[in-house]
Amino acid sequence: RHSGEDSMAAIAIGLLGAAFAGMAYMSVRMIGHDTSANVMVLYYAVMSVPVTMFGSKVCIGSWNVWHGGGNLGAWDWCWMVLTGLTAYAGQYLTNLGLQYETAATGTLATCSQIVFTYIFELVFLHELINVWSILGSLLIIGFMAIVGILKMKDADETMRETVAGEPEELALLFSAEHHNRYDCRMIDGSEPGNIA
């Protein structure tokens, strides 16, 4: 069990990390989809190496980021490799999503990792069920559902406005009858805009 002070410190550090993550997500959004998501993952890794070494010196008093690594067994190394692979996949997919969605919506979607982390803790680490964790997970899922519904509603309204504003163009695109009339009118030499 952790003391109350340790828990508050962990929460404060987590909030600080979330703030920096939000800035990173905003940067990805500003870069846009002209740059590959893999490139941004590479730059994360390049910057993480010196920062991790500095953090290791500050926190544990050693520049050796492999502090205590000699005690790792085969299964520990497998878990570390799996951690790296899943972290890469998660970061790549997050960057890819942020390139095509607003930073606010993308960041809200990444909050679902809290829910998945809690589920994995219950399944693999056999953590005790916490009422507050369950309520927080439900709150996150609820907000994500609301955002998804609003997005779909906005998309439907945009489509309806397009249909109402451009009937002739949509008729030409989706109606075989109008396509046939268009071909006939063009053969006769009449104007395409006069199609009934």
Short mmCIF file of N, CA and C in Angstrom, two decimals:
data_model
loop_
_atom_site.label_atom_id
_atom_site.label_comp_id
_atom_site.label_asym_id
_atom_site.label_seq_id
_atom_site.Cartn_x
_atom_site.Cartn_y
_atom_site.Cartn_z
N ARG A 1 0.84 -1.20 0.00
CA ARG A 1 0.00 0.00 0.00
C ARG A 1 0.87 1.24 0.00
N HIS A 2 0.44 2.27 -0.72
CA HIS A 2 1.17 3.53 -0.76
C HIS A 2 0.54 4.52 0.22
N SER A 3 1.40 5.40 0.76
CA SER A 3 0.90 6.43 1.67
C SER A 3 0.15 7.49 0.89
N GLY A 4 -0.58 8.33 1.63
CA GLY A 4 -1.34 9.40 0.98
C GLY A 4 -0.45 10.38 0.26
N GLU A 5 0.72 10.70 0.84
CA GLU A 5 1.64 11.64 0.20
C GLU A 5 2.19 11.07 -1.10
N ASP A 6 2.52 9.77 -1.09
CA ASP A 6 3.01 9.14 -2.32
C ASP A 6 1.93 9.15 -3.40
N SER A 7 0.69 8.91 -3.01
CA SER A 7 -0.40 8.91 -3.98
C SER A 7 -0.60 10.30 -4.57
N MET A 8 -0.55 11.33 -3.75
CA MET A 8 -0.71 12.69 -4.25
C MET A 8 0.43 13.08 -5.17
N ALA A 9 1.66 12.66 -4.81
CA ALA A 9 2.81 12.94 -5.67
C ALA A 9 2.66 12.23 -7.01
N ALA A 10 2.18 10.99 -6.97
CA ALA A 10 1.99 10.24 -8.21
C ALA A 10 0.93 10.91 -9.09
N ILE A 11 -0.14 11.39 -8.47
CA ILE A 11 -1.20 12.08 -9.23
C ILE A 11 -0.66 13.36 -9.84
N ALA A 12 0.12 14.13 -9.07
CA ALA A 12 0.69 15.38 -9.59
C ALA A 12 1.63 15.11 -10.75
N ILE A 13 2.46 14.09 -10.62
CA ILE A 13 3.38 13.74 -11.71
C ILE A 13 2.60 13.28 -12.93
N GLY A 14 1.55 12.50 -12.70
CA GLY A 14 0.71 12.05 -13.82
C GLY A 14 0.05 13.21 -14.54
N LEU A 15 -0.45 14.19 -13.79
CA LEU A 15 -1.06 15.37 -14.41
C LEU A 15 -0.05 16.17 -15.21
N LEU A 16 1.17 16.29 -14.68
CA LEU A 16 2.22 16.99 -15.42
C LEU A 16 2.55 16.25 -16.71
N GLY A 17 2.62 14.92 -16.62
CA GLY A 17 2.86 14.14 -17.82
C GLY A 17 1.74 14.29 -18.83
N ALA A 18 0.49 14.35 -18.35
CA ALA A 18 -0.64 14.54 -19.25
C ALA A 18 -0.57 15.90 -19.95
N ALA A 19 -0.11 16.93 -19.22
CA ALA A 19 0.03 18.25 -19.83
C ALA A 19 1.06 18.24 -20.94
N PHE A 20 2.20 17.59 -20.69
CA PHE A 20 3.23 17.50 -21.73
C PHE A 20 2.74 16.66 -22.91
N ALA A 21 1.99 15.59 -22.62
CA ALA A 21 1.44 14.77 -23.70
C ALA A 21 0.47 15.59 -24.55
N GLY A 22 -0.34 16.44 -23.89
CA GLY A 22 -1.25 17.31 -24.63
C GLY A 22 -0.51 18.25 -25.56
N MET A 23 0.62 18.79 -25.10
CA MET A 23 1.43 19.66 -25.96
C MET A 23 1.99 18.88 -27.14
N ALA A 24 2.41 17.63 -26.89
CA ALA A 24 2.93 16.81 -27.98
C ALA A 24 1.84 16.51 -29.00
N TYR A 25 0.63 16.20 -28.53
CA TYR A 25 -0.47 15.92 -29.45
C TYR A 25 -0.81 17.16 -30.28
N MET A 26 -0.78 18.33 -29.66
CA MET A 26 -1.04 19.56 -30.39
C MET A 26 0.02 19.78 -31.47
N SER A 27 1.27 19.46 -31.14
CA SER A 27 2.35 19.61 -32.12
C SER A 27 2.15 18.69 -33.31
N VAL A 28 1.74 17.45 -33.02
CA VAL A 28 1.47 16.50 -34.11
C VAL A 28 0.36 17.02 -35.00
N ARG A 29 -0.68 17.58 -34.40
CA ARG A 29 -1.80 18.13 -35.16
C ARG A 29 -1.34 19.30 -36.02
N MET A 30 -0.46 20.15 -35.49
CA MET A 30 0.02 21.30 -36.25
C MET A 30 0.88 20.86 -37.43
N ILE A 31 1.65 19.79 -37.26
CA ILE A 31 2.47 19.28 -38.36
C ILE A 31 1.60 18.79 -39.50
N GLY A 32 0.48 18.16 -39.16
CA GLY A 32 -0.46 17.70 -40.19
C GLY A 32 -0.07 16.36 -40.77
N HIS A 33 -0.80 15.95 -41.82
CA HIS A 33 -0.60 14.63 -42.41
C HIS A 33 0.39 14.63 -43.56
N ASP A 34 1.11 15.74 -43.75
CA ASP A 34 2.14 15.76 -44.79
C ASP A 34 3.38 14.98 -44.37
N THR A 35 3.57 14.79 -43.07
CA THR A 35 4.72 14.05 -42.54
C THR A 35 4.25 12.70 -42.03
N SER A 36 5.04 11.67 -42.33
CA SER A 36 4.67 10.32 -41.90
C SER A 36 4.64 10.22 -40.38
N ALA A 37 3.70 9.45 -39.88
CA ALA A 37 3.61 9.24 -38.43
C ALA A 37 4.85 8.53 -37.90
N ASN A 38 5.50 7.72 -38.74
CA ASN A 38 6.72 7.04 -38.33
C ASN A 38 7.85 8.02 -38.04
N VAL A 39 7.91 9.11 -38.81
CA VAL A 39 8.96 10.11 -38.60
C VAL A 39 8.83 10.72 -37.22
N MET A 40 7.60 11.03 -36.81
CA MET A 40 7.39 11.64 -35.50
C MET A 40 7.70 10.67 -34.37
N VAL A 41 7.41 9.38 -34.57
CA VAL A 41 7.78 8.39 -33.57
C VAL A 41 9.30 8.32 -33.43
N LEU A 42 10.00 8.42 -34.56
CA LEU A 42 11.47 8.41 -34.53
C LEU A 42 12.01 9.59 -33.73
N TYR A 43 11.44 10.77 -33.94
CA TYR A 43 11.92 11.94 -33.20
C TYR A 43 11.61 11.83 -31.71
N TYR A 44 10.49 11.20 -31.38
CA TYR A 44 10.21 10.94 -29.96
C TYR A 44 11.34 10.10 -29.35
N ALA A 45 11.74 9.05 -30.08
CA ALA A 45 12.79 8.16 -29.56
C ALA A 45 14.13 8.88 -29.46
N VAL A 46 14.46 9.68 -30.49
CA VAL A 46 15.74 10.40 -30.48
C VAL A 46 15.83 11.36 -29.30
N MET A 47 14.74 12.06 -29.02
CA MET A 47 14.74 13.01 -27.90
C MET A 47 14.64 12.30 -26.55
N SER A 48 14.04 11.11 -26.55
CA SER A 48 13.83 10.41 -25.28
C SER A 48 15.13 9.88 -24.69
N VAL A 49 16.09 9.52 -25.54
CA VAL A 49 17.34 8.93 -25.04
C VAL A 49 18.10 9.89 -24.13
N PRO A 50 18.45 11.11 -24.59
CA PRO A 50 19.16 12.02 -23.67
C PRO A 50 18.31 12.46 -22.48
N VAL A 51 17.02 12.66 -22.71
CA VAL A 51 16.15 13.09 -21.61
C VAL A 51 16.06 11.99 -20.55
N THR A 52 15.99 10.73 -20.99
CA THR A 52 15.92 9.62 -20.05
C THR A 52 17.20 9.50 -19.24
N MET A 53 18.34 9.71 -19.89
CA MET A 53 19.61 9.66 -19.17
C MET A 53 19.68 10.77 -18.11
N PHE A 54 19.23 11.96 -18.47
CA PHE A 54 19.22 13.07 -17.51
C PHE A 54 18.27 12.77 -16.34
N GLY A 55 17.09 12.25 -16.67
CA GLY A 55 16.14 11.90 -15.63
C GLY A 55 16.66 10.80 -14.73
N SER A 56 17.40 9.85 -15.30
CA SER A 56 18.00 8.79 -14.50
C SER A 56 19.01 9.35 -13.51
N LYS A 57 19.79 10.33 -13.96
CA LYS A 57 20.79 10.95 -13.07
C LYS A 57 20.11 11.71 -11.94
N VAL A 58 19.03 12.41 -12.26
CA VAL A 58 18.34 13.21 -11.25
C VAL A 58 17.61 12.33 -10.25
N CYS A 59 16.94 11.28 -10.75
CA CYS A 59 16.07 10.48 -9.88
C CYS A 59 16.81 9.41 -9.08
N ILE A 60 17.75 8.72 -9.72
CA ILE A 60 18.43 7.62 -9.02
C ILE A 60 19.93 7.85 -8.88
N GLY A 61 20.41 9.02 -9.32
CA GLY A 61 21.81 9.36 -9.11
C GLY A 61 22.79 8.66 -10.01
N SER A 62 22.34 8.14 -11.14
CA SER A 62 23.23 7.44 -12.05
C SER A 62 22.84 7.77 -13.48
N TRP A 63 23.87 7.91 -14.35
CA TRP A 63 23.59 8.13 -15.77
C TRP A 63 23.20 6.83 -16.47
N ASN A 64 23.38 5.72 -15.79
CA ASN A 64 23.11 4.41 -16.36
C ASN A 64 21.61 4.14 -16.36
N VAL A 65 21.01 4.21 -17.55
CA VAL A 65 19.56 3.98 -17.63
C VAL A 65 19.23 2.51 -17.45
N TRP A 66 20.26 1.63 -17.50
CA TRP A 66 20.05 0.21 -17.29
C TRP A 66 20.34 -0.17 -15.84
N HIS A 67 20.17 0.79 -14.95
CA HIS A 67 20.45 0.55 -13.53
C HIS A 67 19.65 -0.65 -13.04
N GLY A 68 20.36 -1.65 -12.54
CA GLY A 68 19.70 -2.85 -12.06
C GLY A 68 19.34 -3.82 -13.17
N GLY A 69 19.77 -3.53 -14.39
CA GLY A 69 19.41 -4.39 -15.51
C GLY A 69 20.05 -5.76 -15.46
N GLY A 70 21.14 -5.88 -14.68
CA GLY A 70 21.80 -7.17 -14.59
C GLY A 70 20.96 -8.22 -13.89
N ASN A 71 19.96 -7.80 -13.15
CA ASN A 71 19.12 -8.74 -12.42
C ASN A 71 17.90 -9.20 -13.22
N LEU A 72 17.82 -8.76 -14.46
CA LEU A 72 16.66 -9.11 -15.27
C LEU A 72 16.81 -10.51 -15.84
N GLY A 73 15.71 -11.28 -15.77
CA GLY A 73 15.72 -12.61 -16.35
C GLY A 73 15.20 -12.60 -17.78
N ALA A 74 15.08 -13.80 -18.36
CA ALA A 74 14.64 -13.91 -19.75
C ALA A 74 13.22 -13.38 -19.93
N TRP A 75 12.33 -13.72 -18.98
CA TRP A 75 10.96 -13.24 -19.08
C TRP A 75 10.89 -11.72 -18.94
N ASP A 76 11.75 -11.16 -18.10
CA ASP A 76 11.78 -9.70 -17.95
C ASP A 76 12.17 -9.02 -19.26
N TRP A 77 13.16 -9.59 -19.95
CA TRP A 77 13.57 -9.03 -21.23
C TRP A 77 12.47 -9.17 -22.27
N CYS A 78 11.77 -10.28 -22.24
CA CYS A 78 10.64 -10.46 -23.17
C CYS A 78 9.57 -9.40 -22.92
N TRP A 79 9.28 -9.13 -21.66
CA TRP A 79 8.28 -8.11 -21.33
C TRP A 79 8.76 -6.72 -21.75
N MET A 80 10.06 -6.47 -21.62
CA MET A 80 10.59 -5.17 -22.04
C MET A 80 10.48 -4.99 -23.54
N VAL A 81 10.80 -6.05 -24.29
CA VAL A 81 10.67 -5.98 -25.76
C VAL A 81 9.21 -5.79 -26.14
N LEU A 82 8.32 -6.54 -25.49
CA LEU A 82 6.89 -6.40 -25.77
C LEU A 82 6.41 -4.99 -25.43
N THR A 83 6.93 -4.42 -24.35
CA THR A 83 6.58 -3.05 -23.99
C THR A 83 6.99 -2.08 -25.08
N GLY A 84 8.21 -2.26 -25.61
CA GLY A 84 8.67 -1.39 -26.69
C GLY A 84 7.83 -1.51 -27.95
N LEU A 85 7.47 -2.74 -28.32
CA LEU A 85 6.68 -2.94 -29.53
C LEU A 85 5.28 -2.37 -29.40
N THR A 86 4.64 -2.64 -28.27
CA THR A 86 3.29 -2.12 -28.09
C THR A 86 3.29 -0.59 -27.94
N ALA A 87 4.34 -0.05 -27.31
CA ALA A 87 4.44 1.41 -27.20
C ALA A 87 4.61 2.05 -28.57
N TYR A 88 5.43 1.41 -29.42
CA TYR A 88 5.60 1.93 -30.78
C TYR A 88 4.28 1.91 -31.53
N ALA A 89 3.58 0.77 -31.47
CA ALA A 89 2.31 0.66 -32.18
C ALA A 89 1.31 1.69 -31.67
N GLY A 90 1.24 1.85 -30.35
CA GLY A 90 0.31 2.83 -29.79
C GLY A 90 0.65 4.25 -30.20
N GLN A 91 1.94 4.60 -30.18
CA GLN A 91 2.34 5.96 -30.54
C GLN A 91 2.12 6.22 -32.02
N TYR A 92 2.42 5.23 -32.86
CA TYR A 92 2.22 5.38 -34.30
C TYR A 92 0.75 5.60 -34.63
N LEU A 93 -0.11 4.76 -34.07
CA LEU A 93 -1.54 4.88 -34.35
C LEU A 93 -2.11 6.17 -33.77
N THR A 94 -1.60 6.59 -32.61
CA THR A 94 -2.04 7.86 -32.03
C THR A 94 -1.68 9.03 -32.94
N ASN A 95 -0.44 9.04 -33.42
CA ASN A 95 -0.01 10.11 -34.34
C ASN A 95 -0.84 10.09 -35.61
N LEU A 96 -1.10 8.89 -36.12
CA LEU A 96 -1.88 8.78 -37.36
C LEU A 96 -3.28 9.33 -37.16
N GLY A 97 -3.89 9.03 -36.01
CA GLY A 97 -5.22 9.55 -35.74
C GLY A 97 -5.23 11.05 -35.55
N LEU A 98 -4.20 11.58 -34.86
CA LEU A 98 -4.14 13.02 -34.62
C LEU A 98 -3.91 13.82 -35.89
N GLN A 99 -3.34 13.19 -36.90
CA GLN A 99 -3.11 13.89 -38.16
C GLN A 99 -4.42 14.17 -38.90
N TYR A 100 -5.45 13.37 -38.61
CA TYR A 100 -6.71 13.51 -39.34
C TYR A 100 -7.87 13.94 -38.44
N GLU A 101 -7.60 14.20 -37.18
CA GLU A 101 -8.65 14.61 -36.25
C GLU A 101 -8.13 15.76 -35.41
N THR A 102 -9.05 16.53 -34.84
CA THR A 102 -8.64 17.65 -34.00
C THR A 102 -7.89 17.14 -32.77
N ALA A 103 -7.01 17.98 -32.25
CA ALA A 103 -6.20 17.58 -31.10
C ALA A 103 -7.07 17.27 -29.88
N ALA A 104 -8.14 18.05 -29.69
CA ALA A 104 -9.02 17.83 -28.53
C ALA A 104 -9.70 16.47 -28.61
N THR A 105 -10.26 16.15 -29.77
CA THR A 105 -10.94 14.86 -29.94
C THR A 105 -9.94 13.71 -29.87
N GLY A 106 -8.79 13.88 -30.50
CA GLY A 106 -7.77 12.84 -30.47
C GLY A 106 -7.26 12.58 -29.07
N THR A 107 -7.06 13.65 -28.30
CA THR A 107 -6.61 13.49 -26.93
C THR A 107 -7.66 12.80 -26.08
N LEU A 108 -8.93 13.13 -26.31
CA LEU A 108 -10.00 12.46 -25.58
C LEU A 108 -10.00 10.96 -25.88
N ALA A 109 -9.75 10.62 -27.14
CA ALA A 109 -9.70 9.21 -27.51
C ALA A 109 -8.55 8.49 -26.81
N THR A 110 -7.42 9.19 -26.65
CA THR A 110 -6.28 8.56 -25.97
C THR A 110 -6.56 8.34 -24.49
N CYS A 111 -7.53 9.05 -23.95
CA CYS A 111 -7.89 8.83 -22.54
C CYS A 111 -8.44 7.43 -22.31
N SER A 112 -8.85 6.77 -23.39
CA SER A 112 -9.36 5.41 -23.24
C SER A 112 -8.27 4.46 -22.77
N GLN A 113 -6.98 4.88 -22.90
CA GLN A 113 -5.92 4.01 -22.40
C GLN A 113 -6.02 3.80 -20.90
N ILE A 114 -6.64 4.75 -20.20
CA ILE A 114 -6.86 4.58 -18.76
C ILE A 114 -7.77 3.39 -18.51
N VAL A 115 -8.81 3.29 -19.33
CA VAL A 115 -9.76 2.18 -19.19
C VAL A 115 -9.06 0.85 -19.49
N PHE A 116 -8.31 0.81 -20.60
CA PHE A 116 -7.62 -0.43 -20.96
C PHE A 116 -6.57 -0.81 -19.90
N THR A 117 -5.86 0.20 -19.39
CA THR A 117 -4.86 -0.08 -18.35
C THR A 117 -5.51 -0.69 -17.12
N TYR A 118 -6.66 -0.15 -16.73
CA TYR A 118 -7.35 -0.68 -15.56
C TYR A 118 -7.80 -2.12 -15.80
N ILE A 119 -8.30 -2.39 -16.99
CA ILE A 119 -8.74 -3.76 -17.31
C ILE A 119 -7.55 -4.71 -17.29
N PHE A 120 -6.42 -4.29 -17.90
CA PHE A 120 -5.24 -5.15 -17.92
C PHE A 120 -4.70 -5.39 -16.50
N GLU A 121 -4.79 -4.37 -15.64
CA GLU A 121 -4.35 -4.55 -14.25
C GLU A 121 -5.21 -5.60 -13.55
N LEU A 122 -6.51 -5.56 -13.80
CA LEU A 122 -7.39 -6.55 -13.19
C LEU A 122 -7.10 -7.95 -13.69
N VAL A 123 -6.82 -8.07 -14.99
CA VAL A 123 -6.65 -9.39 -15.60
C VAL A 123 -5.27 -9.97 -15.30
N PHE A 124 -4.22 -9.18 -15.52
CA PHE A 124 -2.86 -9.71 -15.43
C PHE A 124 -2.20 -9.50 -14.07
N LEU A 125 -2.48 -8.38 -13.42
CA LEU A 125 -1.83 -8.09 -12.14
C LEU A 125 -2.72 -8.39 -10.94
N HIS A 126 -3.98 -8.76 -11.22
CA HIS A 126 -4.93 -9.13 -10.17
C HIS A 126 -5.07 -8.02 -9.12
N GLU A 127 -5.16 -6.79 -9.60
CA GLU A 127 -5.38 -5.66 -8.70
C GLU A 127 -6.79 -5.72 -8.13
N LEU A 128 -6.95 -5.11 -6.96
CA LEU A 128 -8.27 -5.06 -6.34
C LEU A 128 -9.18 -4.09 -7.10
N ILE A 129 -10.46 -4.44 -7.16
CA ILE A 129 -11.43 -3.58 -7.83
C ILE A 129 -11.65 -2.32 -6.99
N ASN A 130 -11.52 -1.18 -7.65
CA ASN A 130 -11.68 0.10 -6.99
C ASN A 130 -12.90 0.81 -7.57
N VAL A 131 -13.81 1.22 -6.69
CA VAL A 131 -15.04 1.86 -7.13
C VAL A 131 -14.74 3.15 -7.90
N TRP A 132 -13.78 3.94 -7.41
CA TRP A 132 -13.45 5.20 -8.08
C TRP A 132 -12.88 4.95 -9.47
N SER A 133 -12.08 3.90 -9.61
CA SER A 133 -11.52 3.57 -10.93
C SER A 133 -12.63 3.17 -11.90
N ILE A 134 -13.60 2.42 -11.40
CA ILE A 134 -14.71 2.02 -12.26
C ILE A 134 -15.53 3.24 -12.67
N LEU A 135 -15.82 4.13 -11.73
CA LEU A 135 -16.58 5.34 -12.05
C LEU A 135 -15.81 6.22 -13.04
N GLY A 136 -14.50 6.34 -12.85
CA GLY A 136 -13.69 7.12 -13.79
C GLY A 136 -13.70 6.52 -15.18
N SER A 137 -13.61 5.19 -15.26
CA SER A 137 -13.64 4.52 -16.56
C SER A 137 -14.97 4.74 -17.26
N LEU A 138 -16.06 4.63 -16.50
CA LEU A 138 -17.39 4.86 -17.08
C LEU A 138 -17.54 6.31 -17.54
N LEU A 139 -16.96 7.24 -16.79
CA LEU A 139 -17.03 8.65 -17.17
C LEU A 139 -16.30 8.89 -18.49
N ILE A 140 -15.12 8.30 -18.64
CA ILE A 140 -14.35 8.46 -19.87
C ILE A 140 -15.09 7.85 -21.05
N ILE A 141 -15.61 6.64 -20.87
CA ILE A 141 -16.35 5.99 -21.95
C ILE A 141 -17.58 6.80 -22.32
N GLY A 142 -18.26 7.36 -21.31
CA GLY A 142 -19.44 8.18 -21.58
C GLY A 142 -19.12 9.42 -22.40
N PHE A 143 -18.05 10.12 -22.04
CA PHE A 143 -17.65 11.30 -22.80
C PHE A 143 -17.26 10.94 -24.23
N MET A 144 -16.55 9.82 -24.39
CA MET A 144 -16.17 9.40 -25.73
C MET A 144 -17.40 9.07 -26.57
N ALA A 145 -18.39 8.44 -25.95
CA ALA A 145 -19.62 8.13 -26.68
C ALA A 145 -20.35 9.40 -27.09
N ILE A 146 -20.39 10.39 -26.20
CA ILE A 146 -21.05 11.66 -26.52
C ILE A 146 -20.36 12.35 -27.68
N VAL A 147 -19.02 12.39 -27.64
CA VAL A 147 -18.27 13.02 -28.73
C VAL A 147 -18.51 12.29 -30.04
N GLY A 148 -18.51 10.95 -30.00
CA GLY A 148 -18.76 10.18 -31.21
C GLY A 148 -20.14 10.44 -31.79
N ILE A 149 -21.15 10.52 -30.93
CA ILE A 149 -22.52 10.80 -31.40
C ILE A 149 -22.61 12.18 -32.01
N LEU A 150 -21.99 13.18 -31.36
CA LEU A 150 -22.01 14.54 -31.90
C LEU A 150 -21.29 14.62 -33.24
N LYS A 151 -20.18 13.88 -33.37
CA LYS A 151 -19.44 13.88 -34.63
C LYS A 151 -20.29 13.30 -35.75
N MET A 152 -20.97 12.19 -35.47
CA MET A 152 -21.81 11.57 -36.49
C MET A 152 -22.99 12.48 -36.85
N LYS A 153 -23.52 13.17 -35.85
CA LYS A 153 -24.63 14.09 -36.10
C LYS A 153 -24.18 15.25 -36.99
N ASP A 154 -22.99 15.80 -36.71
CA ASP A 154 -22.46 16.89 -37.54
C ASP A 154 -22.21 16.42 -38.96
N ALA A 155 -21.71 15.17 -39.10
CA ALA A 155 -21.46 14.64 -40.43
C ALA A 155 -22.76 14.49 -41.21
N ASP A 156 -23.83 14.02 -40.54
CA ASP A 156 -25.12 13.89 -41.20
C ASP A 156 -25.67 15.24 -41.64
N GLU A 157 -25.55 16.25 -40.77
CA GLU A 157 -26.04 17.58 -41.12
C GLU A 157 -25.27 18.17 -42.28
N THR A 158 -23.96 17.95 -42.30
CA THR A 158 -23.14 18.44 -43.42
C THR A 158 -23.56 17.77 -44.72
N MET A 159 -23.83 16.47 -44.66
CA MET A 159 -24.26 15.76 -45.86
C MET A 159 -25.61 16.27 -46.34
N ARG A 160 -26.52 16.54 -45.41
CA ARG A 160 -27.84 17.05 -45.81
C ARG A 160 -27.73 18.43 -46.44
N GLU A 161 -26.86 19.28 -45.90
CA GLU A 161 -26.66 20.60 -46.48
C GLU A 161 -26.09 20.49 -47.89
N THR A 162 -25.20 19.52 -48.08
CA THR A 162 -24.63 19.32 -49.41
C THR A 162 -25.69 18.85 -50.39
N VAL A 163 -26.55 17.94 -49.93
CA VAL A 163 -27.62 17.44 -50.80
C VAL A 163 -28.58 18.57 -51.15
N ALA A 164 -28.91 19.42 -50.17
CA ALA A 164 -29.85 20.51 -50.43
C ALA A 164 -29.23 21.59 -51.30
N GLY A 165 -27.93 21.78 -51.21
CA GLY A 165 -27.29 22.87 -51.93
C GLY A 165 -26.85 22.53 -53.33
N GLU A 166 -26.66 21.24 -53.64
CA GLU A 166 -26.15 20.87 -54.94
C GLU A 166 -26.95 19.70 -55.52
N PRO A 167 -28.24 19.91 -55.79
CA PRO A 167 -29.07 18.80 -56.28
C PRO A 167 -28.66 18.31 -57.66
N GLU A 168 -28.30 19.24 -58.54
CA GLU A 168 -27.97 18.83 -59.90
C GLU A 168 -26.69 18.01 -59.92
N GLU A 169 -25.67 18.45 -59.17
CA GLU A 169 -24.41 17.73 -59.16
C GLU A 169 -24.58 16.33 -58.58
N LEU A 170 -25.36 16.24 -57.47
CA LEU A 170 -25.58 14.93 -56.87
C LEU A 170 -26.40 14.03 -57.79
N ALA A 171 -27.34 14.62 -58.49
CA ALA A 171 -28.12 13.83 -59.44
C ALA A 171 -27.22 13.27 -60.53
N LEU A 172 -26.29 14.09 -61.00
CA LEU A 172 -25.36 13.64 -62.03
C LEU A 172 -24.46 12.53 -61.51
N LEU A 173 -24.12 12.58 -60.23
CA LEU A 173 -23.21 11.59 -59.68
C LEU A 173 -23.89 10.28 -59.36
N PHE A 174 -25.13 10.34 -58.82
CA PHE A 174 -25.75 9.15 -58.27
C PHE A 174 -26.96 8.63 -59.06
N SER A 175 -27.37 9.31 -60.09
CA SER A 175 -28.55 8.87 -60.83
C SER A 175 -28.15 8.43 -62.23
N ALA A 176 -28.38 7.17 -62.54
CA ALA A 176 -28.06 6.66 -63.87
C ALA A 176 -28.94 7.31 -64.92
N GLU A 177 -30.17 7.62 -64.53
CA GLU A 177 -31.08 8.26 -65.47
C GLU A 177 -30.54 9.61 -65.90
N HIS A 178 -30.04 10.40 -64.95
CA HIS A 178 -29.50 11.70 -65.28
C HIS A 178 -28.22 11.59 -66.09
N HIS A 179 -27.46 10.52 -65.84
CA HIS A 179 -26.25 10.31 -66.63
C HIS A 179 -26.63 10.08 -68.09
N ASN A 180 -27.68 9.27 -68.29
CA ASN A 180 -28.11 9.01 -69.66
C ASN A 180 -28.61 10.28 -70.32
N ARG A 181 -29.38 11.08 -69.59
CA ARG A 181 -29.87 12.34 -70.14
C ARG A 181 -28.72 13.28 -70.45
N TYR A 182 -27.71 13.26 -69.57
CA TYR A 182 -26.55 14.13 -69.78
C TYR A 182 -25.86 13.78 -71.09
N ASP A 183 -25.69 12.44 -71.32
CA ASP A 183 -25.05 12.01 -72.56
C ASP A 183 -25.88 12.43 -73.76
N CYS A 184 -27.22 12.27 -73.67
CA CYS A 184 -28.07 12.63 -74.80
C CYS A 184 -28.03 14.12 -75.07
N ARG A 185 -28.09 14.92 -74.04
CA ARG A 185 -28.07 16.37 -74.22
C ARG A 185 -26.76 16.81 -74.86
N MET A 186 -25.67 16.15 -74.45
CA MET A 186 -24.39 16.54 -75.00
C MET A 186 -24.30 16.19 -76.48
N ILE A 187 -24.88 15.07 -76.85
CA ILE A 187 -24.90 14.70 -78.26
C ILE A 187 -25.73 15.69 -79.06
N ASP A 188 -26.84 16.15 -78.47
CA ASP A 188 -27.69 17.11 -79.16
C ASP A 188 -27.10 18.51 -79.17
N GLY A 189 -26.08 18.72 -78.34
CA GLY A 189 -25.45 20.03 -78.31
C GLY A 189 -26.05 20.99 -77.32
N SER A 190 -26.97 20.56 -76.47
CA SER A 190 -27.57 21.46 -75.49
C SER A 190 -26.65 21.63 -74.30
N GLU A 191 -26.95 22.63 -73.44
CA GLU A 191 -26.12 22.94 -72.29
C GLU A 191 -26.33 21.91 -71.18
N PRO A 192 -25.24 21.43 -70.54
CA PRO A 192 -25.41 20.47 -69.44
C PRO A 192 -26.18 21.04 -68.26
N GLY A 193 -26.09 22.35 -68.02
CA GLY A 193 -26.77 22.94 -66.87
C GLY A 193 -28.28 22.96 -67.02
N ASN A 194 -28.81 22.65 -68.19
CA ASN A 194 -30.25 22.68 -68.41
C ASN A 194 -30.91 21.33 -68.18
N ILE A 195 -30.16 20.42 -67.61
CA ILE A 195 -30.73 19.09 -67.39
C ILE A 195 -31.87 19.16 -66.40
N ALA A 196 -32.98 18.50 -66.69
CA ALA A 196 -34.15 18.54 -65.81
C ALA A 196 -34.01 17.52 -64.71
#
